[in-house]
Coordinates of C-alpha atoms (C1' of nucleotides) in Angstrom, one line a residue:
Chain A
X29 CA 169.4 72.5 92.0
X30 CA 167.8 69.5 90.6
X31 CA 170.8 67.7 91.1
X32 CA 170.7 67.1 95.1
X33 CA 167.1 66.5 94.7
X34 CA 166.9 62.9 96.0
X35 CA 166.1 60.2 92.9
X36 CA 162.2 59.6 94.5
X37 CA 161.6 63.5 94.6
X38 CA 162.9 63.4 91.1
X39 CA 160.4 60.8 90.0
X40 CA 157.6 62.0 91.4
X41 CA 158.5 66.1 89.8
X42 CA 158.5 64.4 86.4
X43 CA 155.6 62.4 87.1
X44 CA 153.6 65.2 88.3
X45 CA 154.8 67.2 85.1
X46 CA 154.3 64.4 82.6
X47 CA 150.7 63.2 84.0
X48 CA 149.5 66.6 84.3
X49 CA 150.2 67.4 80.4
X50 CA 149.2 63.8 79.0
X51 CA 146.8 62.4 81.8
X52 CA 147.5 59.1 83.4
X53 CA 146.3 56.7 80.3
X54 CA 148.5 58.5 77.7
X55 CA 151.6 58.5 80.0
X56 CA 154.2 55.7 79.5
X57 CA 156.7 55.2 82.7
X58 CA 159.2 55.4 80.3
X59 CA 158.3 59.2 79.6
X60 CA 158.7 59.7 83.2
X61 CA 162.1 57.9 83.3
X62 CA 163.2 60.3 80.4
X63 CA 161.9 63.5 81.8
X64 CA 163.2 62.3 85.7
X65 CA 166.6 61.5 84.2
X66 CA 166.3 58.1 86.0
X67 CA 166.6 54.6 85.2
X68 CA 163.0 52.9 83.9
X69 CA 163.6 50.1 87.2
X70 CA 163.7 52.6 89.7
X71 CA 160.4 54.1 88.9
X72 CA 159.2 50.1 90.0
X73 CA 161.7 50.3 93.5
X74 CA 160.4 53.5 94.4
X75 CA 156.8 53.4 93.4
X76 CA 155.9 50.0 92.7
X77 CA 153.7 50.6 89.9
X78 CA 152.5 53.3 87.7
X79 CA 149.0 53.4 89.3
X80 CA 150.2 54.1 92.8
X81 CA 152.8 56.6 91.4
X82 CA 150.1 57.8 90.0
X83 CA 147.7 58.1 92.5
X84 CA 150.4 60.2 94.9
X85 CA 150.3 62.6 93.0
X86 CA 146.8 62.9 92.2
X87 CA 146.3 62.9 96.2
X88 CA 148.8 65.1 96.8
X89 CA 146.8 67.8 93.8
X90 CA 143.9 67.2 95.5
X91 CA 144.9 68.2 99.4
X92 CA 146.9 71.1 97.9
X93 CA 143.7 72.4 95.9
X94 CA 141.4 71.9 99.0
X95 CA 143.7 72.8 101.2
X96 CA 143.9 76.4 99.4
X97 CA 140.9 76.9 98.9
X98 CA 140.2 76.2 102.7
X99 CA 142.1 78.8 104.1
X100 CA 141.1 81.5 102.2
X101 CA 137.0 80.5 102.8
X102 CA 138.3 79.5 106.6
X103 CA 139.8 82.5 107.6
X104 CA 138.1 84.4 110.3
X105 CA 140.2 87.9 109.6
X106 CA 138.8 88.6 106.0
X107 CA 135.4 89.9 105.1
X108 CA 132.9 88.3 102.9
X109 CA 133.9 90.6 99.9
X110 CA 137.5 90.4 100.6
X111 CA 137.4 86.9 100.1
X112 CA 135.8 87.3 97.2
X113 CA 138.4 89.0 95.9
X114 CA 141.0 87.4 96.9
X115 CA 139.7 83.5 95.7
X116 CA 139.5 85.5 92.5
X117 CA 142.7 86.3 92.4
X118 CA 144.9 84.0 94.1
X119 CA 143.3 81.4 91.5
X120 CA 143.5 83.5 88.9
X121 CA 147.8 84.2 89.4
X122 CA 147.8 80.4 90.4
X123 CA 146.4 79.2 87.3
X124 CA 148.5 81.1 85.4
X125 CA 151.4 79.5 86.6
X126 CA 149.9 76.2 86.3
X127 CA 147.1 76.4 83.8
X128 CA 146.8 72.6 82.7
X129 CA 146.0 71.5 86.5
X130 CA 142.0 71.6 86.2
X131 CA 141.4 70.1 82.9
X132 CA 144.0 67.2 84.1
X133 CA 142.4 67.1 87.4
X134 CA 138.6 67.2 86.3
X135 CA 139.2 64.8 83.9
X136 CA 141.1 62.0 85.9
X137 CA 138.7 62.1 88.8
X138 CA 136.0 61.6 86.2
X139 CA 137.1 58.3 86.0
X140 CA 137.7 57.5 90.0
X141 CA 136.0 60.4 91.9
X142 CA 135.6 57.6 95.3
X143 CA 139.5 56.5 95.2
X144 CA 140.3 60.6 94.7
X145 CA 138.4 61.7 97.4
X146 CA 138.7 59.1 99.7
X147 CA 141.7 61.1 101.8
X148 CA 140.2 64.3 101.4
X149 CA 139.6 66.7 104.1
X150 CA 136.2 65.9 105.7
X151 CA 136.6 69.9 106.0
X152 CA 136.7 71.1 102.9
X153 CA 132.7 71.1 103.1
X154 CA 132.0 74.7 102.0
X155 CA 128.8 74.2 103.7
X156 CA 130.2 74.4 107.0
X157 CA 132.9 77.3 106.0
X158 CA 133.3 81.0 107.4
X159 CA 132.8 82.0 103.9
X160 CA 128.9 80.8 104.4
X161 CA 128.4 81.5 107.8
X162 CA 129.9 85.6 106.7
X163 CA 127.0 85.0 103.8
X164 CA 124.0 84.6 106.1
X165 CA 124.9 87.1 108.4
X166 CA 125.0 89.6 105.2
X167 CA 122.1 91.9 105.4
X168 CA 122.1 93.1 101.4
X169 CA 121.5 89.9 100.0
X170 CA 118.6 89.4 97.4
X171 CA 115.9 88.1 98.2
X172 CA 115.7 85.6 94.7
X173 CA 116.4 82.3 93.8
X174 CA 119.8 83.5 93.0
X175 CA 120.6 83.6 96.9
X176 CA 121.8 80.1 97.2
X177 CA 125.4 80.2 98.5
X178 CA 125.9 77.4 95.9
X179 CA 124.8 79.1 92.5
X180 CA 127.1 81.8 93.6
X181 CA 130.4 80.0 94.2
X182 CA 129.5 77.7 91.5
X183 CA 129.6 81.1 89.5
X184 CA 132.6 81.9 90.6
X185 CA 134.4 79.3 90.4
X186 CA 133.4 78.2 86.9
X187 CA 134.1 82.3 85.3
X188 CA 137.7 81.6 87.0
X189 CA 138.7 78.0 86.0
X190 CA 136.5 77.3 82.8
X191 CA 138.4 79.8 80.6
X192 CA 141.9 78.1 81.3
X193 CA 140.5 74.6 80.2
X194 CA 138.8 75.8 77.1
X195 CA 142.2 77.9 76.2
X196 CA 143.3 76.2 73.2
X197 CA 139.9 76.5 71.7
X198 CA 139.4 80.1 73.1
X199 CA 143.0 80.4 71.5
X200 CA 142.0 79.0 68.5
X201 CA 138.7 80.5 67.9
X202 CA 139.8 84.5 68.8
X203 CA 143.2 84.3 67.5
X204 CA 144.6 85.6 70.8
X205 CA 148.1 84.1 71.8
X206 CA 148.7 82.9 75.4
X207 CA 149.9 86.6 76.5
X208 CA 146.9 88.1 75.2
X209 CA 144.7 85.2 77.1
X210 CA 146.8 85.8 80.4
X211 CA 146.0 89.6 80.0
X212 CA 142.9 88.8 79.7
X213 CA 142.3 86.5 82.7
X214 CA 144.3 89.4 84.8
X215 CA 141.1 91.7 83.5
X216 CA 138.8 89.5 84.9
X217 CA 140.7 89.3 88.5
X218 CA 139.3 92.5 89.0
X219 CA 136.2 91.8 87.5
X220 CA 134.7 88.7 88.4
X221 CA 134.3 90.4 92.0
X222 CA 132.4 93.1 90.6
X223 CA 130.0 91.0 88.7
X224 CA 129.8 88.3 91.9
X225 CA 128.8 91.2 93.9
X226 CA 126.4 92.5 92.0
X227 CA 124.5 89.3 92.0
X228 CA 124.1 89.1 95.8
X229 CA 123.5 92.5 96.7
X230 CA 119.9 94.2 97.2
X231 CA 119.1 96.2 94.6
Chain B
X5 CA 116.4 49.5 65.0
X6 CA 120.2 49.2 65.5
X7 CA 119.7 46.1 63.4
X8 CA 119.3 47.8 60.6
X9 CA 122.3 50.3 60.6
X10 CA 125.2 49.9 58.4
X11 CA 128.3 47.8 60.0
X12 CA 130.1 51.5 59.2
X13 CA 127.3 53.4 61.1
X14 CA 127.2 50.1 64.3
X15 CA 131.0 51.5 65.1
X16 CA 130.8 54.8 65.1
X17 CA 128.2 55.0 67.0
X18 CA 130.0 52.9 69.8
X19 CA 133.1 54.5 68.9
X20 CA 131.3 57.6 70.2
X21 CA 130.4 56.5 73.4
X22 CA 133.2 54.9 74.3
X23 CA 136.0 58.0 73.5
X24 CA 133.7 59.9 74.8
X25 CA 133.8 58.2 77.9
X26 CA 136.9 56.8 78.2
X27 CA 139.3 59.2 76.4
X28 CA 141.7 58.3 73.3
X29 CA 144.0 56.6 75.0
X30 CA 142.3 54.7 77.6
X31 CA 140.1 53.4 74.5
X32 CA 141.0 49.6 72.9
X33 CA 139.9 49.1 69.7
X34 CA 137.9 46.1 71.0
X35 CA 135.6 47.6 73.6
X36 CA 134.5 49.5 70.3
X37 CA 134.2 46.2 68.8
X38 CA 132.4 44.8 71.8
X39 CA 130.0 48.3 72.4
X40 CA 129.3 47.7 68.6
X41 CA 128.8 44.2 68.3
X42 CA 131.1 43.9 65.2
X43 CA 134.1 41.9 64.7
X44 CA 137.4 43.6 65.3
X45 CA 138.8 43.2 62.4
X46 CA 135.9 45.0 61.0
X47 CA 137.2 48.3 62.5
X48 CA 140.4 48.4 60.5
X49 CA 138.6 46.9 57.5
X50 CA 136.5 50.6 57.4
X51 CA 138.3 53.1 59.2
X52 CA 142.0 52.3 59.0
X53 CA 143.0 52.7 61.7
X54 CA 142.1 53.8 65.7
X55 CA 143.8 57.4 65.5
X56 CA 142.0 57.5 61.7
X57 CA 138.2 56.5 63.7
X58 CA 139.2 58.9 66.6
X59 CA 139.3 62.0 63.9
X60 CA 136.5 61.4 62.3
X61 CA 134.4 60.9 65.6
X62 CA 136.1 64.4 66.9
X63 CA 135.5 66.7 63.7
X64 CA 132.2 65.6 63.6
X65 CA 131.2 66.6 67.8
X66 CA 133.2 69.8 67.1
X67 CA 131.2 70.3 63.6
X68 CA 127.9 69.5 65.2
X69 CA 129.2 71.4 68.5
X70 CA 129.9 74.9 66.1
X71 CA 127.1 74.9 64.1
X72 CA 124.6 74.9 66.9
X73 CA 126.2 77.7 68.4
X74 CA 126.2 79.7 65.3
X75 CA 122.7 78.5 64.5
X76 CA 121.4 81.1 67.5
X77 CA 124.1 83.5 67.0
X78 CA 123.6 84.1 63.9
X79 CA 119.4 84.5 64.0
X80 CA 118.7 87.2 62.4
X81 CA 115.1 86.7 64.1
X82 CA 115.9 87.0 67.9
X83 CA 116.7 89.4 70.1
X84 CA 120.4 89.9 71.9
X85 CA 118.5 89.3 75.3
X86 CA 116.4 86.5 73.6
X87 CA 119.4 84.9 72.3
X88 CA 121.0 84.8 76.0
X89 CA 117.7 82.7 76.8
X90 CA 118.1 80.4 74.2
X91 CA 121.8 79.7 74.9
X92 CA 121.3 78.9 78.2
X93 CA 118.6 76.9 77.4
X94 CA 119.5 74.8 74.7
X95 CA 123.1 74.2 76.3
X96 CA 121.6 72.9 79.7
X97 CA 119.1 71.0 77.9
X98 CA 121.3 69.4 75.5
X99 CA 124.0 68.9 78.2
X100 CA 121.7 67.6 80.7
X101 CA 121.6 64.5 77.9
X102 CA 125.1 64.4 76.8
X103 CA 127.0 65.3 80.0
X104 CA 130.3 64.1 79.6
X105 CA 131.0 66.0 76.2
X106 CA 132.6 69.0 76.6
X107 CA 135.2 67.4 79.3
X108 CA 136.4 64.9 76.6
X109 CA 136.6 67.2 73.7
X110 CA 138.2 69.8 75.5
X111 CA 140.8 67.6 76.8
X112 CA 141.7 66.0 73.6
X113 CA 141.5 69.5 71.9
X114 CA 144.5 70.5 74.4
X115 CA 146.5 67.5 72.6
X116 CA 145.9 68.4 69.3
X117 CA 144.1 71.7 68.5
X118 CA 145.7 72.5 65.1
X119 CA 144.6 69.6 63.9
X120 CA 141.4 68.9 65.0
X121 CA 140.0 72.9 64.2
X122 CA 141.3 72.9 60.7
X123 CA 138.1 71.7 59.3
X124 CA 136.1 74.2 61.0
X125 CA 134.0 76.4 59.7
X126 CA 135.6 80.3 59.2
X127 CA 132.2 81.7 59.9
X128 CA 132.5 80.4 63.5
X129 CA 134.3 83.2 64.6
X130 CA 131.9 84.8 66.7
X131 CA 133.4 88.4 66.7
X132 CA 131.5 88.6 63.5
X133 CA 128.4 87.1 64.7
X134 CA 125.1 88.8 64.4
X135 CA 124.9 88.7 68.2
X136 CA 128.1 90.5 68.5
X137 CA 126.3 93.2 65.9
X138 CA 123.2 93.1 68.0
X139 CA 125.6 93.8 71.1
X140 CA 127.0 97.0 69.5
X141 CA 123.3 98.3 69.0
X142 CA 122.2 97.9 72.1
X143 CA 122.2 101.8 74.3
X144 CA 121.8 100.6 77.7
X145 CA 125.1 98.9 78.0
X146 CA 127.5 99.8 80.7
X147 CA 130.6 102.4 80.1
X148 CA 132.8 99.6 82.0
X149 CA 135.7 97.3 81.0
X150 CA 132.9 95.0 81.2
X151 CA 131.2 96.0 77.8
X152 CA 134.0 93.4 76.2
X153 CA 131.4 91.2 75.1
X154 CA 134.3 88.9 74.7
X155 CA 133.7 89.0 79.0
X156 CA 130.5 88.2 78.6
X157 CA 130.3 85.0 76.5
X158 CA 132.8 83.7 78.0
X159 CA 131.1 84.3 81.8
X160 CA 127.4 82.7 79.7
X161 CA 129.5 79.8 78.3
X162 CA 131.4 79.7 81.5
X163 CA 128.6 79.3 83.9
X164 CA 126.7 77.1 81.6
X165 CA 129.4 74.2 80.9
X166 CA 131.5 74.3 83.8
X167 CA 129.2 72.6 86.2
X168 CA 129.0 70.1 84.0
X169 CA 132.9 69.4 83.5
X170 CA 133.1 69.6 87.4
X171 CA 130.4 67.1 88.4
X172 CA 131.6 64.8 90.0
X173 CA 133.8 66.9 92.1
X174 CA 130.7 68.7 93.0
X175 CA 128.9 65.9 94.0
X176 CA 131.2 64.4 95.8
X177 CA 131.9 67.7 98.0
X178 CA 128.3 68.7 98.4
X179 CA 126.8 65.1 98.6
X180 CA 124.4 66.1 95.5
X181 CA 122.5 62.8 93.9
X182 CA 123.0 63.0 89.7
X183 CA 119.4 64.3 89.6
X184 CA 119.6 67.2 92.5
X185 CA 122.4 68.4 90.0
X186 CA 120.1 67.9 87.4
X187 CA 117.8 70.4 88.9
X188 CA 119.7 72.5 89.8
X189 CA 121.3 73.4 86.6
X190 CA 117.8 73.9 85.3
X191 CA 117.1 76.1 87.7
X192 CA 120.0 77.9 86.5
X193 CA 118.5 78.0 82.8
X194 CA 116.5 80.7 84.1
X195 CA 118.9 82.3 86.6
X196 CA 122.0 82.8 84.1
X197 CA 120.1 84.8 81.7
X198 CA 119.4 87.3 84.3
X199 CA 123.1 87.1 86.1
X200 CA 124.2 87.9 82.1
X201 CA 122.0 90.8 81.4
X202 CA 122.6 92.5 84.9
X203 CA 126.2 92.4 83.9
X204 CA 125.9 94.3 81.0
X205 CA 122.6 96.5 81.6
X206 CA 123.8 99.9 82.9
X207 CA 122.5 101.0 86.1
Chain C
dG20 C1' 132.0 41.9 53.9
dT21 C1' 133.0 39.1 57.7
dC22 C1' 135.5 35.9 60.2
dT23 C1' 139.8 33.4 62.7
dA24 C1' 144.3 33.4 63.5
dT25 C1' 148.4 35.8 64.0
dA26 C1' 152.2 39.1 63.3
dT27 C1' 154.2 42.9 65.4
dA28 C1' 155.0 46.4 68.6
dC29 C1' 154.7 48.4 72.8
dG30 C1' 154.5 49.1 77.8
dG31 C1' 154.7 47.7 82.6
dA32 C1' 157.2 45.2 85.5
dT33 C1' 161.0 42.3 87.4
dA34 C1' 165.3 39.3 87.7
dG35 C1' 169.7 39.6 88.7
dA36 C1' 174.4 41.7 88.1
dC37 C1' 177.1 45.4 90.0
Chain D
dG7 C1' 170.5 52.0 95.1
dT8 C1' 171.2 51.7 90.3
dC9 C1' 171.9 49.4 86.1
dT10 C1' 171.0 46.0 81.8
dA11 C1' 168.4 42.7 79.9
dT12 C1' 164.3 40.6 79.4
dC13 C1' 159.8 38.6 80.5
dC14 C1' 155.1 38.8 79.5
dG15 C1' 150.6 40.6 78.9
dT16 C1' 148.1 43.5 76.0
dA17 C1' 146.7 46.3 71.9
dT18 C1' 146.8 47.6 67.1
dA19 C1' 146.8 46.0 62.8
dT20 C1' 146.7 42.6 59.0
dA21 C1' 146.9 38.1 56.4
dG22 C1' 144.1 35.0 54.5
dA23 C1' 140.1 31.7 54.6
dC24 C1' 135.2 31.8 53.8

DNA sequence: GTCTATATACGGATAGAC
DNA sequence: GTCTATCCGTATATAGAC
């Protein structure tokens, strides 16, 4: 399987494992050499340098996040709810997989948002998504402060991803292991839809 | 004013701000010695060593980080729903200041959480907190899966640091300036108080 | 306690053989 | 394309003078 992988696909798997659990400082080529199963030199004739092996990845992260989260807020098919429920829980099943991707993420671009960002899709603009359009057309919304499209995805989006980054304090603090934490975040798939609706609708 | 601080005090203070902002690894010992103004050698002369420094910073932002939190948790003298306010509150306030906090201690928790939670204080185990106690009194909660107050801290702390964590992603996709952020987290001081007790007030 | 100078190790990168 | 050997800058840490 990993065998007939060519010897650059097999850099850049390792890398994006290794830089993703240590971050890019912490990282030594030579831990992505070891965990490629390739010669240290060929890390330089593929890639050059760390930094641009480095920033690949990061790039290639980035477009795959957008580009997710695009067609789900993009799609013309699914209702304003639906989508609703389904960012919550496509994300939710994703970042369960892959559960150190937004603390590694968040934290690199910290240091280099412009560079990051650069390539990104001028489209990802929520602004300007069907998920916002589907929003002002909705009739039940409240008439508060609390209407800004923003507050709510921000919502969202934080009650989704912020428990995964704060899991080994979470972990630490409750004494749950990491099946009780998953079971947990698979409790909130249904719920964070529920409470997210609540907060837009007319009461 | 800094004049008069002990050599000791000169690099732990700059020791602070520059882990904090740079990370462990990305740290060198002398930018510490540069931020402080104190001869490199003078580092290992008080603290040993770089990983030794790091610790000491650490256990003290978590200290200070748990206390606070248990300080309005465990008021005997509020409210549940006046202790929501004050969270929100005094997080956004006091995150407003330090904003690049909870991004660097959560990451370097993830590399190291045994050892950087032993000191911690037993009592901060919120499951026994008088808010938690003040939950279970309340009558007009809901009959929902929702009533795990665990849910509902986690959605308060959620909403409250995430923002923060994700700045610059945000600001680069929405085109926000540092202080439109600014205002618009403390707008939501007064907005996530009500988004929490919605959540858990039956209807 | 504070300094200069330096030992020592490590990590990124490359030269050059195969 | 892949390997070994190595260069060279950099970073932590310490020795030793003041």
């Amino acid at each position: 399987m990993n065998k007939d992988k060519s010897t650059e696909e097999k850099i850049k798997d390792a890398a994006r494992r290794v830089f993703t659990q240590k971050g890019y400082a912490a990282t030594r080529t030579r831990d992505i050499a070891e965990a490629s199963g390739v010669n240290l030199a060929l890390l330089n004739y593929y890639f050059k340098s760390k930094e641009n092996l480095f920033d690949i990845i990061m790039l290639e992260n980035i477009r795959e996040f957008s580009h997710s989260v695009l067609a789900i807020l993009n799609n013309r098919d699914t209702s304003f709810y639906q989508k609703i429920e389904l960012l919550a829980a496509h994300y939710i099943d994703k970042l369960i997989q892959n559960p150190e991707i937004p603390i590694f993420l968040l934290a690199e671009v910290k240091d280099n948002p412009k560079k990051l960002f650069a390539a990104l899709d001028k489209r990802a603009d929520f602004k300007n998504s069907i998920f916002v359009q589907q929003w002002l057309e909705l009739k039940d919304i409240k008439k508060t402060a609390a209407l800004n499209p923003f507050h709510i995805i921000m919502n969202m989006v934080s009650m989704i991803i912020f428990p995964f980054i704060a899991n080994p304090m979470i972990r630490n603090r409750t004494g749950m292991n990491q099946e009780q934490f998953n079971n947990m975040m698979l409790e909130r798939k249904k719920l964070i839809p529920v409470w997210i609706t609540e907060m837009i609708q007319q009461k």
